[in-house]
Short mmCIF file of C-alpha atoms in Angstrom, two decimals:
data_model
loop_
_atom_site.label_atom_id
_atom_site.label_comp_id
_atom_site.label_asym_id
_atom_site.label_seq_id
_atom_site.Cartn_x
_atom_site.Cartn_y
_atom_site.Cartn_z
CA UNK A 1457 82.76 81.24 125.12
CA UNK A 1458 82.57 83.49 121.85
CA UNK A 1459 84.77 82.28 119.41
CA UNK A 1460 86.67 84.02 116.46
CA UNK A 1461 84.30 82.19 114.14
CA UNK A 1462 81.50 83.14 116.51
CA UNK A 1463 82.27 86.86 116.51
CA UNK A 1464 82.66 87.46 112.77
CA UNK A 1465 79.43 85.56 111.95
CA UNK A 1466 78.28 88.24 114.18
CA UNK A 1467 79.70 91.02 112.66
CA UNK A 1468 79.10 90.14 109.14
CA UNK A 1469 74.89 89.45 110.19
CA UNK A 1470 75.08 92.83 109.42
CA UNK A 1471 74.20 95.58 106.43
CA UNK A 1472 77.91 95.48 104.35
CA UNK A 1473 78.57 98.02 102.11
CA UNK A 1474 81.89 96.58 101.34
CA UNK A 1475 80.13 93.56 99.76
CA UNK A 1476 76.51 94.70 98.54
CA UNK A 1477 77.24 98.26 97.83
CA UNK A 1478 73.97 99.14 99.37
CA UNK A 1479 73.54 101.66 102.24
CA UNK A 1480 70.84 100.34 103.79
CA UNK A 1481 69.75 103.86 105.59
CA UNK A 1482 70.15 107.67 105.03
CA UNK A 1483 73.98 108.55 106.37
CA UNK A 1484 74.01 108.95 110.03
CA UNK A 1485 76.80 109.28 112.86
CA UNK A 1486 74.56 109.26 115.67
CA UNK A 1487 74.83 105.35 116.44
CA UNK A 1488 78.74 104.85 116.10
CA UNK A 1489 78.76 108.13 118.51
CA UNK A 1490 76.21 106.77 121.22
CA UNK A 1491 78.00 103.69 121.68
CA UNK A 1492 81.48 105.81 121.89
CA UNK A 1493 79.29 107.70 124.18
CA UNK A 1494 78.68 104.87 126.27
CA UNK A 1495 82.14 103.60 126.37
CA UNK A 1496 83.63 106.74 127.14
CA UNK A 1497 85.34 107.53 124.42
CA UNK A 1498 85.48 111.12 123.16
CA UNK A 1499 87.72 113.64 121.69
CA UNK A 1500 89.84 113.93 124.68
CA UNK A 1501 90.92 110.32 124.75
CA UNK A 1502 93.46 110.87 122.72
CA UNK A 1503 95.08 113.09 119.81
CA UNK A 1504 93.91 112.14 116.05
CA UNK A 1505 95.26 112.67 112.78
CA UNK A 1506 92.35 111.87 109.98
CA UNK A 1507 93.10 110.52 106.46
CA UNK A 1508 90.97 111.01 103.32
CA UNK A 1509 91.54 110.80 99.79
CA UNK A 1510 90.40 108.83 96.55
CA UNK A 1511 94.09 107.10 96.78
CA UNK A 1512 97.24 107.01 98.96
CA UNK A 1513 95.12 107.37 102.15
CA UNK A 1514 96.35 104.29 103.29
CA UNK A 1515 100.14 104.88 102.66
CA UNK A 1516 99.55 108.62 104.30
CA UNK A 1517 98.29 106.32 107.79
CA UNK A 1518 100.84 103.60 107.82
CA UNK A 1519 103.59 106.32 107.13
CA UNK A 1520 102.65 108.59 110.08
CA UNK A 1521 102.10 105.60 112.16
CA UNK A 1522 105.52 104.27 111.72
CA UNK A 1523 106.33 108.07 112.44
CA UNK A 1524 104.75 108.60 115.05
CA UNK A 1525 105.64 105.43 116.73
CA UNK A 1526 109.60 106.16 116.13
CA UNK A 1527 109.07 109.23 118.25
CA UNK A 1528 108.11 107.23 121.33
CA UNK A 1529 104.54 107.75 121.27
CA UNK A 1530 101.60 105.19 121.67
CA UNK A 1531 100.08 104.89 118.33
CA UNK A 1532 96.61 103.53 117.00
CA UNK A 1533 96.28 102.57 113.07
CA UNK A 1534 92.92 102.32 111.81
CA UNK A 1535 92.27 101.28 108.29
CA UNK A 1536 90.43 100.05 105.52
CA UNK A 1537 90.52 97.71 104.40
CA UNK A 1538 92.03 94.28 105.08
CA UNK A 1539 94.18 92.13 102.60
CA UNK A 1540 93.80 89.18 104.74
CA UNK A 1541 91.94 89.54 107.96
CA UNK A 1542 90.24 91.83 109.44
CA UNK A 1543 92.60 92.29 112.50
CA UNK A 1544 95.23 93.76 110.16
CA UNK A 1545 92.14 97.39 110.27
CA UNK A 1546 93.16 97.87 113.81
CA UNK A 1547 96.86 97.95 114.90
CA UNK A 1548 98.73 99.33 117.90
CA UNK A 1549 102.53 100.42 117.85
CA UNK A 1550 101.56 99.12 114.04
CA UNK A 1551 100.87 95.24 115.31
CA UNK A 1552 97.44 94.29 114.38
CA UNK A 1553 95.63 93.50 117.30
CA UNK A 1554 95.39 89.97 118.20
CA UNK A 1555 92.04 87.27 118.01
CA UNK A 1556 91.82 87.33 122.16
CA UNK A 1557 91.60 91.54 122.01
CA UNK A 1558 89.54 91.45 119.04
CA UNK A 1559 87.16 88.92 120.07
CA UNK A 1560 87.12 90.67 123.47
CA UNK A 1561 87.00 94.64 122.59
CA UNK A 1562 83.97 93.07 119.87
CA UNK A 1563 82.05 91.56 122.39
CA UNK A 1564 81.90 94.87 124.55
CA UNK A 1565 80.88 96.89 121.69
CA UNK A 1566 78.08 93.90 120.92
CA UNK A 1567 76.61 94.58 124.49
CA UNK A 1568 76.33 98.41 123.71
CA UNK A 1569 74.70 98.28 120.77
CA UNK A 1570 72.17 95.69 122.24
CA UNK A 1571 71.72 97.68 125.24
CA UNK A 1572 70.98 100.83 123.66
CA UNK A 1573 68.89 99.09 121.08
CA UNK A 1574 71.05 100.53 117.90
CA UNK A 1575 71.20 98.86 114.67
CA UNK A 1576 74.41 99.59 112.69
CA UNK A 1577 76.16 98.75 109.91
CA UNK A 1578 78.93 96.32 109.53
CA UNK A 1579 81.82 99.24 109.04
CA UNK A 1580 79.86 101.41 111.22
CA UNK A 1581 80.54 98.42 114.00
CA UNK A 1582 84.39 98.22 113.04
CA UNK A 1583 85.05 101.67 113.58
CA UNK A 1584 83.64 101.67 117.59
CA UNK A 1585 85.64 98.82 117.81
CA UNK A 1586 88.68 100.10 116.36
CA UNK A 1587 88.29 103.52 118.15
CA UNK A 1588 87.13 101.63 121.67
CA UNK A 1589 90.25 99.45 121.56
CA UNK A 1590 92.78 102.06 120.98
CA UNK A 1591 90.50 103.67 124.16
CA UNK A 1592 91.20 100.74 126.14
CA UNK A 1593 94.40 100.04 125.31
CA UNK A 1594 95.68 103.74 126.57
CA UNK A 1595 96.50 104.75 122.80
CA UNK A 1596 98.52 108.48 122.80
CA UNK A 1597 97.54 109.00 118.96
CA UNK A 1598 94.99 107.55 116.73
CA UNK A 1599 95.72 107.60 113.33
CA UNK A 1600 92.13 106.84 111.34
CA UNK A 1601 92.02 106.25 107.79
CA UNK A 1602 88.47 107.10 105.93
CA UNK A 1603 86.24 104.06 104.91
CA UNK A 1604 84.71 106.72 102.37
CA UNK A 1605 84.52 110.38 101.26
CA UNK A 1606 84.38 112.07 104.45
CA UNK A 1607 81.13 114.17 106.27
CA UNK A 1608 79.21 110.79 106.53
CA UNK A 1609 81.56 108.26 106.69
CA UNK A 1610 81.77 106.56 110.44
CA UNK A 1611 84.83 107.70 111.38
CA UNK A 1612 84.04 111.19 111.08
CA UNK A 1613 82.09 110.88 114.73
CA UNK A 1614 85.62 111.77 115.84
CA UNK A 1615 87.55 115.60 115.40
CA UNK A 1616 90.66 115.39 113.87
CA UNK A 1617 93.80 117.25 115.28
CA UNK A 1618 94.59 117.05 112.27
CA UNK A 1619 93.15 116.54 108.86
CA UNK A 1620 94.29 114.90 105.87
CA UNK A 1621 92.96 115.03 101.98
CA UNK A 1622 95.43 113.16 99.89
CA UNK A 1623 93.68 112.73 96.46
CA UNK A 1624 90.10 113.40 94.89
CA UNK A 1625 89.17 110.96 91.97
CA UNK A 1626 86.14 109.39 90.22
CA UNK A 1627 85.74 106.75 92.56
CA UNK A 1628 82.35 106.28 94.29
CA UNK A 1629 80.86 109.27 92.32
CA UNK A 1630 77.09 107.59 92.72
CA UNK A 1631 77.69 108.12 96.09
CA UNK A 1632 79.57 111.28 96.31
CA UNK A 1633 79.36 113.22 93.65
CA UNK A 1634 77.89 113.40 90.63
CA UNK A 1635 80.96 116.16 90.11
CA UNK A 1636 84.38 115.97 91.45
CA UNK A 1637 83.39 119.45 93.59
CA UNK A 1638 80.32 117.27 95.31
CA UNK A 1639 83.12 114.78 96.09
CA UNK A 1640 85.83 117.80 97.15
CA UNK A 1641 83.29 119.03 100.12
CA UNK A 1642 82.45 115.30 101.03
CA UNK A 1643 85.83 114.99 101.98
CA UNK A 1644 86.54 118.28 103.43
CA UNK A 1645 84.01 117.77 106.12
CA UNK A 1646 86.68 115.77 108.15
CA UNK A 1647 88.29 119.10 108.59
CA UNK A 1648 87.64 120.58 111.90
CA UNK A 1649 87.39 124.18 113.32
CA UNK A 1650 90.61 124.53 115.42
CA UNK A 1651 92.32 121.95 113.51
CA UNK A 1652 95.31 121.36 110.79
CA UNK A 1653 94.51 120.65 106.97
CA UNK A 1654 96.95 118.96 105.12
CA UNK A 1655 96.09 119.03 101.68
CA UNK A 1656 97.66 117.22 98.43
CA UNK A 1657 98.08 119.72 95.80
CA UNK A 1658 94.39 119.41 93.73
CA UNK A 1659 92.74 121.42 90.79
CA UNK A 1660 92.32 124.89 91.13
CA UNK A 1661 88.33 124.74 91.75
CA UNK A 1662 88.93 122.07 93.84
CA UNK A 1663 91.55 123.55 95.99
CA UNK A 1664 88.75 126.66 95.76
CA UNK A 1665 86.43 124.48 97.76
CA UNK A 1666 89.31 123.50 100.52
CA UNK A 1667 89.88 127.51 101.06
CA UNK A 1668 86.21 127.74 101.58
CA UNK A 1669 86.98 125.93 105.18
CA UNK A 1670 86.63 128.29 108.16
CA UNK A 1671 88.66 128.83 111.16
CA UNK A 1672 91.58 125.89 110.19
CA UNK A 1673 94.75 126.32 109.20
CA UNK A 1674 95.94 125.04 106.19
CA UNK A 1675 99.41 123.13 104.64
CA UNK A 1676 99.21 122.42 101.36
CA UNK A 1677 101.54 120.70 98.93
CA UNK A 1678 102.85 123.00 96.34
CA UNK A 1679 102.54 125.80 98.42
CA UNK A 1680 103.39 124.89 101.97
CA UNK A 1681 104.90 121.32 101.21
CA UNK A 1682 107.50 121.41 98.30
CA UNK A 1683 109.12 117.88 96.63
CA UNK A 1684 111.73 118.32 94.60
CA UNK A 1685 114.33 116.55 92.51
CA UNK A 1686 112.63 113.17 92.33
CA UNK A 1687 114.30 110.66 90.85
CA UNK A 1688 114.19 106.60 90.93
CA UNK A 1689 115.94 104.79 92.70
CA UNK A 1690 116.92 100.89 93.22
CA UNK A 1691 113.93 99.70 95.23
CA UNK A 1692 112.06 102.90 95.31
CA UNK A 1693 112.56 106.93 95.00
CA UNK A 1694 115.00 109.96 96.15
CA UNK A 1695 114.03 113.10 96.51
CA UNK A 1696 113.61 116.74 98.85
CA UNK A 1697 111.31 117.67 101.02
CA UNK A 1698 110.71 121.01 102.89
CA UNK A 1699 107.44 121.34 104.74
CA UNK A 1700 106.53 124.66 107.10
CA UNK A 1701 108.69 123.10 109.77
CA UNK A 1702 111.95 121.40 108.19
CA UNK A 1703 114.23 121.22 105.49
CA UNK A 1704 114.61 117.29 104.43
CA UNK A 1705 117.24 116.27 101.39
CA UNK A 1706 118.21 112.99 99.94
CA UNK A 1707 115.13 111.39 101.25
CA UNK A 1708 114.87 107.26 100.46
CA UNK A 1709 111.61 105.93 100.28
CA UNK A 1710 111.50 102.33 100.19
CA UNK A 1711 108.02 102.18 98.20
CA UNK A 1712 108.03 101.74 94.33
CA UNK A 1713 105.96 104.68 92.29
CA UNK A 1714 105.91 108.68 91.78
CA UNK A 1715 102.73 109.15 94.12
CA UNK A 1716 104.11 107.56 96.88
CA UNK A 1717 106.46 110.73 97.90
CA UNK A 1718 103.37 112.31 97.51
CA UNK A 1719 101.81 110.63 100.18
CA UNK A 1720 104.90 110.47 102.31
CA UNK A 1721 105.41 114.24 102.06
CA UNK A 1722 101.70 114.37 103.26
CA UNK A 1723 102.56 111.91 106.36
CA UNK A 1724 105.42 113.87 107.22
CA UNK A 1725 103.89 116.40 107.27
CA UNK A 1726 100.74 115.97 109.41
CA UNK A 1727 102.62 114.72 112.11
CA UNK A 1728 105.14 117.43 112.25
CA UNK A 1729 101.56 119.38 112.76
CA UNK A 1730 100.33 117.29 115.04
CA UNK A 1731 103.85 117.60 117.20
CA UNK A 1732 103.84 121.69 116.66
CA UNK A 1733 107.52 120.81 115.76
CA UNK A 1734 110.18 119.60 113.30
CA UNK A 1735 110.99 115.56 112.99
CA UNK A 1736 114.53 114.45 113.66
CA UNK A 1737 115.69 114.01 109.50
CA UNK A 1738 117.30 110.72 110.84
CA UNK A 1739 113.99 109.56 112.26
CA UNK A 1740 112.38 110.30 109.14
CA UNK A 1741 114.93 108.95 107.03
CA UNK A 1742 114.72 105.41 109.19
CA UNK A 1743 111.40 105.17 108.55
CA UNK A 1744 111.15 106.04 104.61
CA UNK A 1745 113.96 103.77 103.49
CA UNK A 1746 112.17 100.80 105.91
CA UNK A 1747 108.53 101.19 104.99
CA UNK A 1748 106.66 98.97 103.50
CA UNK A 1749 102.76 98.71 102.09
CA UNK A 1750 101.10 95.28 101.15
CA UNK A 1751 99.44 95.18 97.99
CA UNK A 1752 101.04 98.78 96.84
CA UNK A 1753 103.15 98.55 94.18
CA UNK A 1754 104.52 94.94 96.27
CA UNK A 1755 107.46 93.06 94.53
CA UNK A 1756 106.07 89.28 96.41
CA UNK A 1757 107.76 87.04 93.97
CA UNK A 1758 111.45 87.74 92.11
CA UNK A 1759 112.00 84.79 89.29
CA UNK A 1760 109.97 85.53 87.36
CA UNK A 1761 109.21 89.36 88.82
CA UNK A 1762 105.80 89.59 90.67
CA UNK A 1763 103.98 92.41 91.37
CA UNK A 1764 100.64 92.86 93.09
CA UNK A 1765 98.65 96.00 93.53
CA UNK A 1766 95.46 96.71 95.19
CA UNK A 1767 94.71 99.57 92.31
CA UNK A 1768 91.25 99.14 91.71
CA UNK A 1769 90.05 102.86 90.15
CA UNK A 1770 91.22 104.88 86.98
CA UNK A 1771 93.67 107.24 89.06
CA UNK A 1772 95.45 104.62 90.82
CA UNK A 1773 95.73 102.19 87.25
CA UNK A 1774 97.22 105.27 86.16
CA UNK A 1775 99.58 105.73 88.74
CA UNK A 1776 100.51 101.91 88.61
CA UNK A 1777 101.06 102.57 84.72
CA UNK A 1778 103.07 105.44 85.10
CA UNK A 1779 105.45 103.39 87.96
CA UNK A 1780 105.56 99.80 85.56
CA UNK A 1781 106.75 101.95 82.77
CA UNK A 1782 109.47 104.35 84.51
CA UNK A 1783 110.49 102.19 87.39
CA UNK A 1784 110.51 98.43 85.26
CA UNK A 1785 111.47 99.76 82.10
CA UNK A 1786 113.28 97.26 80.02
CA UNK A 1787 111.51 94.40 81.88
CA UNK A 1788 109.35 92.27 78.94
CA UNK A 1789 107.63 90.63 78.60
CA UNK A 1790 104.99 91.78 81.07
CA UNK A 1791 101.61 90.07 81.63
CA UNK A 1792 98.91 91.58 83.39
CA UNK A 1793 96.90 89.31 85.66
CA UNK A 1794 93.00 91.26 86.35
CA UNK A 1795 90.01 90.25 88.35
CA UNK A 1796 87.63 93.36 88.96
CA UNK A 1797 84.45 94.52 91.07
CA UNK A 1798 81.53 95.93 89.54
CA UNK A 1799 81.11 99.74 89.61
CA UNK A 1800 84.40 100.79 88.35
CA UNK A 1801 85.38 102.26 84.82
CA UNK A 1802 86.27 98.94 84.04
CA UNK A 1803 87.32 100.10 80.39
CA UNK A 1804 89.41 103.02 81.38
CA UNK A 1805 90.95 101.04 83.75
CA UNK A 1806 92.41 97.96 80.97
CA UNK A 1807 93.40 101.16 78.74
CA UNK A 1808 96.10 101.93 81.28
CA UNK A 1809 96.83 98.65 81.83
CA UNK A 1810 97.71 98.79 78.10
CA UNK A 1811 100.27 101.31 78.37
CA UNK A 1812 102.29 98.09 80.13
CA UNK A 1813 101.66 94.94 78.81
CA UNK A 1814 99.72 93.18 75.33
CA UNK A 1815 98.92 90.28 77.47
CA UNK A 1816 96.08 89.66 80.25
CA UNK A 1817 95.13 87.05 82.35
CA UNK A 1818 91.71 87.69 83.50
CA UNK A 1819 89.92 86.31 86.29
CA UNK A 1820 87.44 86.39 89.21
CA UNK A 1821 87.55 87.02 92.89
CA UNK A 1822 84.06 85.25 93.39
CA UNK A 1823 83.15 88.19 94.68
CA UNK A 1824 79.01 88.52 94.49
CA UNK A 1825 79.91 91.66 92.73
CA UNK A 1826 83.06 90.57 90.98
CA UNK A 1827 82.90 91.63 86.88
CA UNK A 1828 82.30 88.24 84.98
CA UNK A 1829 85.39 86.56 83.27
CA UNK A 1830 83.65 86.66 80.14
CA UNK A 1831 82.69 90.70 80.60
CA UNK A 1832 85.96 91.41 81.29
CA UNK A 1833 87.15 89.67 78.49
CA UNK A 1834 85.35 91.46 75.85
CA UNK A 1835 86.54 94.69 77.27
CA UNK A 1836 89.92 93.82 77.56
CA UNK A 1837 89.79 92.69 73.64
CA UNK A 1838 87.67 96.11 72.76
CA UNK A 1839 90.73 97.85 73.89
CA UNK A 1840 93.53 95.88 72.12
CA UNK A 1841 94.63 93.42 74.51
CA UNK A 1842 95.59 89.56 74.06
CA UNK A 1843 93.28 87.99 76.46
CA UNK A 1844 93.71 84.51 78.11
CA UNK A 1845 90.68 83.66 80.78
CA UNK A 1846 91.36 82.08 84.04
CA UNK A 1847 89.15 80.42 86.52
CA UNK A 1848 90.38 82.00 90.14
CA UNK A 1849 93.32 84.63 90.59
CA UNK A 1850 95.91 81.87 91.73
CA UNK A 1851 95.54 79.82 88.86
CA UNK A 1852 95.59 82.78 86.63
CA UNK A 1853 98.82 83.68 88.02
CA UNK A 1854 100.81 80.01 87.14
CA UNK A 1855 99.42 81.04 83.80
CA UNK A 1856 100.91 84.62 83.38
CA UNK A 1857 104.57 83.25 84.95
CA UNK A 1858 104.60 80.82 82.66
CA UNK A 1859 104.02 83.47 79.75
CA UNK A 1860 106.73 85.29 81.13
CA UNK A 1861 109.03 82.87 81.87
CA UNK A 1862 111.97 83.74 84.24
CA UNK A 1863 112.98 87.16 82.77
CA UNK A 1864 109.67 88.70 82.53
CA UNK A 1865 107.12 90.33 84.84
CA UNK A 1866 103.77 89.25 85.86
CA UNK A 1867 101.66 92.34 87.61
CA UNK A 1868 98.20 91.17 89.23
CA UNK A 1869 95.99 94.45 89.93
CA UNK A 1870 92.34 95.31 90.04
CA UNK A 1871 91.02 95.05 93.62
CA UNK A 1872 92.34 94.94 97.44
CA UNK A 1873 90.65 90.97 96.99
CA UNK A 1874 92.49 90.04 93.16
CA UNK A 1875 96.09 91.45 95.68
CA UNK A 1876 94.84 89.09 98.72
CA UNK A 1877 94.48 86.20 96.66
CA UNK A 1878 97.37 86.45 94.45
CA UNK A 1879 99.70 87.27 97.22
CA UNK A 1880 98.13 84.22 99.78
CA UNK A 1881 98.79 82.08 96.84
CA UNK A 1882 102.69 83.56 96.18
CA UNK A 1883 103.84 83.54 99.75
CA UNK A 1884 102.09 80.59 101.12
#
């Protein structure tokens, strides 16, 4: 009898780019698509709507999930990746599937790949499982978020109803770019000939590159997808919406920063594309002021004032900056809590942090590739910060709330795995 234990010592036997960083192979979608092949799945199993972006992918999947799922139909979530375990990538009516289906749906995929005598990668291995469960479990609507970029990434095996690009940033640009435009077409090659393109609003030569896609149509924020009148709110943001389907006012959304209209107005926006009509604004409304995203901008703890965030690149530090200081202003003192991964601008990442708080708590995630306590303490000095070092994240966050005290704010950011720990730690 295969166990849990026994089925993720399988799964992680293999090549993880998640952990090393290393593709192993030149990019290739042929094995995820022979054992998809083999299992029946193809594009006619069910409808898809396909997320990419540097940031906010996630919230644009979870958002037209819940969507989706208000309006009766059967929805699958696939994401990446997990705060806590791994069944939280693969979710159904947005439940993550349970060990028994897991364990089960893995162990099928396992005889495929040994039958057809493929070797694939660890991610490459999630996404037939997530795409062969939602197969077997009769899902209506998949909704699959990018592991990364877009024309090689795993998922891509699959054509999008319709296709979503919600942000392009400097993240992964050793693999992607070396220039934002190498990046731009990475991720535009989830867009489909026959299909939808919803597009955030990007830099002209960027947005260039997007019009450059052939026989889709196209909905793109600023042009096709207006917000207005934003404004914060207790607990998150207000603001309008009108989209090439519906006119939507007073809108709640239940998340804390800016971006994340941005991303709603995206979610809304796909499905209504997806649907070929307008959503019920009371559906929409139930949804947005209801919503909520672990690890996003997450209030977890309220005396003194937690907050974790999975921000782990310069856009999204920025974006967490630009919420702390509009949304918490008044709040002090704050104290920053940071363990990092190698491979991001680590330096341009404290700077924002800066904007915030004169205090961090660094750390490690005893990650293999987590940035030394004693790296990112020189780094956080070089760019004016009081630094206090910390062995592990949970310990590092007693420190900062006692800094704080009960009328401050303590915000740990600066990977999905610094979130996980602080908020296992916080809630347990």
């Amino acid at each position: 009898m295969w166990s849990k234990h026994d089925a993720l010592a399988w799964l992680d036997s293999h090549a993880n780019f998640e952990r090393s960083r290393q593709f192993e192979r030149p990019p290739s979608l042929e094995g995820v698509r022979a054992v998809l092949q083999a299992l029946g799945v193809n594009k006619d199993s069910f409808e898809i709507i396909h997320v990419t972006g540097t940031n906010g992918k996630g919230t644009v999947s979870h958002i037209a999930s819940e969507l989706l799922c208000a309006m009766g139909r059967r929805v699958g979530l696939f994401t990446s990746p997990h705060v806590h375990i791994l069944n939280e990538r693969i979710r159904i009516d947005n439940i993550a599937i349970d060990d028994n289906l897991l364990i089960s749906e893995l162990l099928v995929v396992k005889g495929v790949i040994e039958q057809l005598g493929l070797e694939l990668s660890w991610f490459e291995i999630v996404t037939a499982l997530g795409l062969s469960t939602f197969y077997a479990e009769g899902v209506e609507v998949a909704v699959v978020e990018v592991g990364i970029g877009g024309t090689w990434d795993s998922t891509n095996v699959i054509d999008g109803d319709v296709s979503v690009i919600t942000s392009v940033g400097h993240d992964h640009l050793e693999l992607l770019g070396p220039t934002l435009a190498d990046v731009t077409r990475n991720k535009v090659g989830i867009i489909k000939a026959g299909s939808v393109g919803v597009v955030a609003s990007l830099d002209a030569d960027l947005m260039e590159i997007v019009f450059e896609t052939q026989n889709a149509g196209l909905a793109i924020v600023g042009r096709d997808i207006l917000v207005s009148n934003l404004r914060p709110a207790l607990g998150g943001w207000q603001f309008d919406l009108v989209t090439r389907r519906s006119l939507l006012d007073d809108l709640f959304l239940s998340l804390h920063g800016r971006h994340q209209i941005f991303n709603a107005a995206l979610a809304i926006s796909a499905v209504e594309e997806l649907e070929a009509r307008s959503i019920s604004q009371d559906l929409v409304r139930m949804v947005l002021e209801s919503v909520v995203m672990a690890a996003r901008i997450e209030v977890v703890y309220r005396s003194p004032l937690v907050i974790v965030d999975g921000s782990h690149n310069l856009e999204a530090a920025r974006a967490l900056g630009d919420s702390i200081c509009i949304e918490f202003e008044g709040v002090e003192p704050i104290v920053a809590v940071v363990a990092m991964l190698e491979g991001k601008d680590t330096e341009g990442y404290l700077r924002e942090i800066r904007r915030f708080c004169g205090t961090v708590v660094v750390s490690s995630t005893f990650d293999v590739r987590s940035v030394s306590i004693q790296d990112l303490s020189e780094i956080a000095t070089k760019v004016g910060l009081e630094v206090v070092l910390s062995e592990n994240v949970p310990s590092a966050v007693s420190i900062a709330m006692n800094l704080v005290g009960d009328v401050g704010a303590v915000v740990v950011c600066g990977s999905f795995r610094t979130a996980a720990s602080a908020r296992e730690f916080l809630i347990s």
